[in-house]
Amino acid sequence: ADGIVSNAKLAQDIISAETALGATPADTDELLVSDAGTLKRMDYSHIKGGGMWEKISHQSISDDATVDFTTFSSDYQDFKLVGSGVRPATDCVDPQMRLYVAGSVVTASSYRYGNVGHDSDANTKTSAGNAVAFIKLFPPDSPAGNASNECAYFESVLGDVHSTSLYKTVMTNGILRTDNNRAQPTSGGALLDNTAALTGVRFYFSSGNVTEGEFTLYGRKIT
């Protein structure tokens, strides 16, 4: 009972035979570490990292009218929505976004946005809107095509979603193939003139369904 338990005396499945945690460790979960040869315990909070993007949920879309993520956990300050391989059912339509407040999507004319891009012929493309009912993610003369080999990719970051004193901000970067066979990278931003906390985000096209796309929501912790 008083003897030293050496490495040779440990079963090879000393870890793998135990019940799996099956989740990200809590801050107070403990790990056993060797500190220069001295065994010590350490809380997970010391190694989890802050400011990192963590995957929250994913949706594979197949002919849906909208793509909605309606749970913004208070564990995260900022959120990022990534859309990959996104294709509309209707040709030449605009990728758009709306935000949720108190569990309901905001359709009032309280959005403001602006974006700019340069197509592969070096033409500058811009669009903007004040007091409109949506956020447009790409310039209107560069809409998304619905051919089987056409698609859009974008990343939209929603900042300080739980604040009740700040207007809500959205920053977007993306690229698509335009209806005149040009590559169209675009950057833009938007405001929702509402200081209430956000509870979700919606992606959709200006007309028709989302034929396909992979959508992932990430959250960023600051501690």
XYZ file of N, CA, C and O in Angstrom, residues 77-78 99-101 106 109-113 130-131 135 157-171 189-198:
156
model
N -19.026 35.743 -27.074
C -19.282 37.160 -27.291
C -19.636 37.448 -28.746
O -20.565 38.193 -29.047
N -18.864 36.870 -29.676
C -19.055 37.082 -31.109
C -19.349 35.746 -31.786
O -18.964 34.682 -31.290
N -31.370 39.259 -39.103
C -30.983 38.920 -37.744
C -32.207 38.704 -36.869
O -33.281 39.236 -37.141
N -31.997 37.922 -35.808
C -33.066 37.626 -34.858
C -32.892 38.459 -33.592
O -31.784 38.595 -33.069
N -33.992 38.996 -33.086
C -34.042 39.669 -31.788
C -35.212 39.087 -31.015
O -36.326 38.984 -31.547
N -35.909 39.942 -37.647
C -36.223 41.355 -37.861
C -36.439 41.595 -39.352
O -35.521 41.430 -40.165
N -37.490 47.845 -41.664
C -36.478 48.579 -42.437
C -35.500 49.269 -41.496
O -35.460 50.505 -41.404
N -34.685 48.464 -40.818
C -33.750 49.002 -39.828
C -32.327 48.510 -40.041
O -31.500 48.585 -39.142
N -32.028 48.041 -41.259
C -30.674 47.608 -41.596
C -29.983 48.665 -42.467
O -30.635 49.368 -43.244
N -28.668 48.737 -42.332
C -27.835 49.588 -43.185
C -26.615 48.769 -43.596
O -25.997 48.115 -42.755
N -26.280 48.784 -44.879
C -25.153 47.974 -45.335
C -24.405 48.669 -46.470
O -24.927 49.572 -47.136
N -29.710 52.002 -46.975
C -30.035 52.647 -45.712
C -31.504 52.421 -45.394
O -32.368 52.580 -46.277
N -31.793 52.054 -44.158
C -33.170 51.827 -43.728
C -33.872 50.835 -44.654
O -34.948 51.102 -45.206
N -29.915 42.618 -45.241
C -28.502 42.880 -45.501
C -28.136 42.149 -46.785
O -28.313 40.933 -46.882
N -19.176 37.781 -39.670
C -18.904 37.870 -38.236
C -19.902 38.836 -37.609
O -20.038 39.977 -38.044
N -20.599 38.382 -36.581
C -21.569 39.189 -35.846
C -20.947 39.549 -34.508
O -20.629 38.681 -33.701
N -20.759 40.845 -34.259
C -20.038 41.291 -33.077
C -20.915 41.681 -31.908
O -22.011 42.234 -32.096
N -20.433 41.393 -30.693
C -21.087 41.821 -29.442
C -22.595 41.558 -29.452
O -23.405 42.437 -29.150
N -22.973 40.336 -29.761
C -24.390 40.036 -29.980
C -25.227 40.161 -28.713
O -26.439 40.387 -28.781
N -24.617 40.022 -27.543
C -25.384 40.055 -26.297
C -25.478 41.459 -25.687
O -26.174 41.650 -24.690
N -24.794 42.425 -26.282
C -24.852 43.798 -25.769
C -26.267 44.359 -25.892
O -26.975 44.091 -26.864
N -26.671 45.141 -24.909
C -27.974 45.821 -24.959
C -27.800 47.338 -25.017
O -28.747 48.080 -24.782
N -26.579 47.777 -25.343
C -26.328 49.215 -25.455
C -25.741 49.614 -26.805
O -25.634 50.808 -27.103
N -25.362 48.622 -27.629
C -24.722 48.908 -28.916
C -25.586 48.442 -30.083
O -26.274 47.426 -29.995
N -25.547 49.204 -31.196
C -26.123 48.710 -32.432
C -25.364 47.455 -32.857
O -24.168 47.309 -32.584
N -26.020 46.562 -33.560
C -25.416 45.289 -33.928
C -24.684 45.401 -35.267
O -25.181 46.006 -36.212
N -23.491 44.807 -35.318
C -22.634 44.899 -36.490
C -22.429 43.535 -37.138
O -22.400 42.509 -36.464
N -22.271 43.558 -38.464
C -21.982 42.352 -39.241
C -20.882 42.694 -40.247
O -20.984 43.695 -40.966
N -19.841 41.893 -40.291
C -18.749 42.078 -41.250
C -18.649 40.826 -42.112
O -18.577 39.711 -41.589
N -19.941 45.379 -44.809
C -20.376 45.436 -43.429
C -21.785 45.959 -43.330
O -22.331 46.524 -44.291
N -22.395 45.759 -42.161
C -23.776 46.175 -41.981
C -24.038 46.506 -40.525
O -23.317 46.064 -39.624
N -25.079 47.283 -40.317
C -25.571 47.617 -38.985
C -27.046 47.284 -38.899
O -27.786 47.430 -39.873
N -27.466 46.840 -37.724
C -28.880 46.766 -37.390
C -29.126 47.852 -36.347
O -28.525 47.838 -35.279
N -29.980 48.809 -36.667
C -30.262 49.908 -35.744
C -31.152 49.426 -34.605
O -32.328 49.791 -34.497
N -30.577 48.587 -33.778
C -31.312 48.013 -32.651
C -30.279 47.642 -31.587
O -29.289 46.978 -31.894
N -30.485 48.087 -30.372
C -29.529 47.788 -29.297
C -29.871 46.521 -28.527
O -29.124 46.126 -27.626
N -30.977 45.881 -28.869
C -31.351 44.642 -28.178
C -30.367 43.532 -28.524
O -29.736 43.529 -29.585
N -30.222 42.565 -27.632
C -29.347 41.422 -27.876
C -29.861 40.594 -29.050
O -31.077 40.450 -29.247
N -28.930 40.058 -29.832
C -29.307 39.178 -30.933
C -29.498 37.755 -30.424
O -28.794 37.310 -29.519
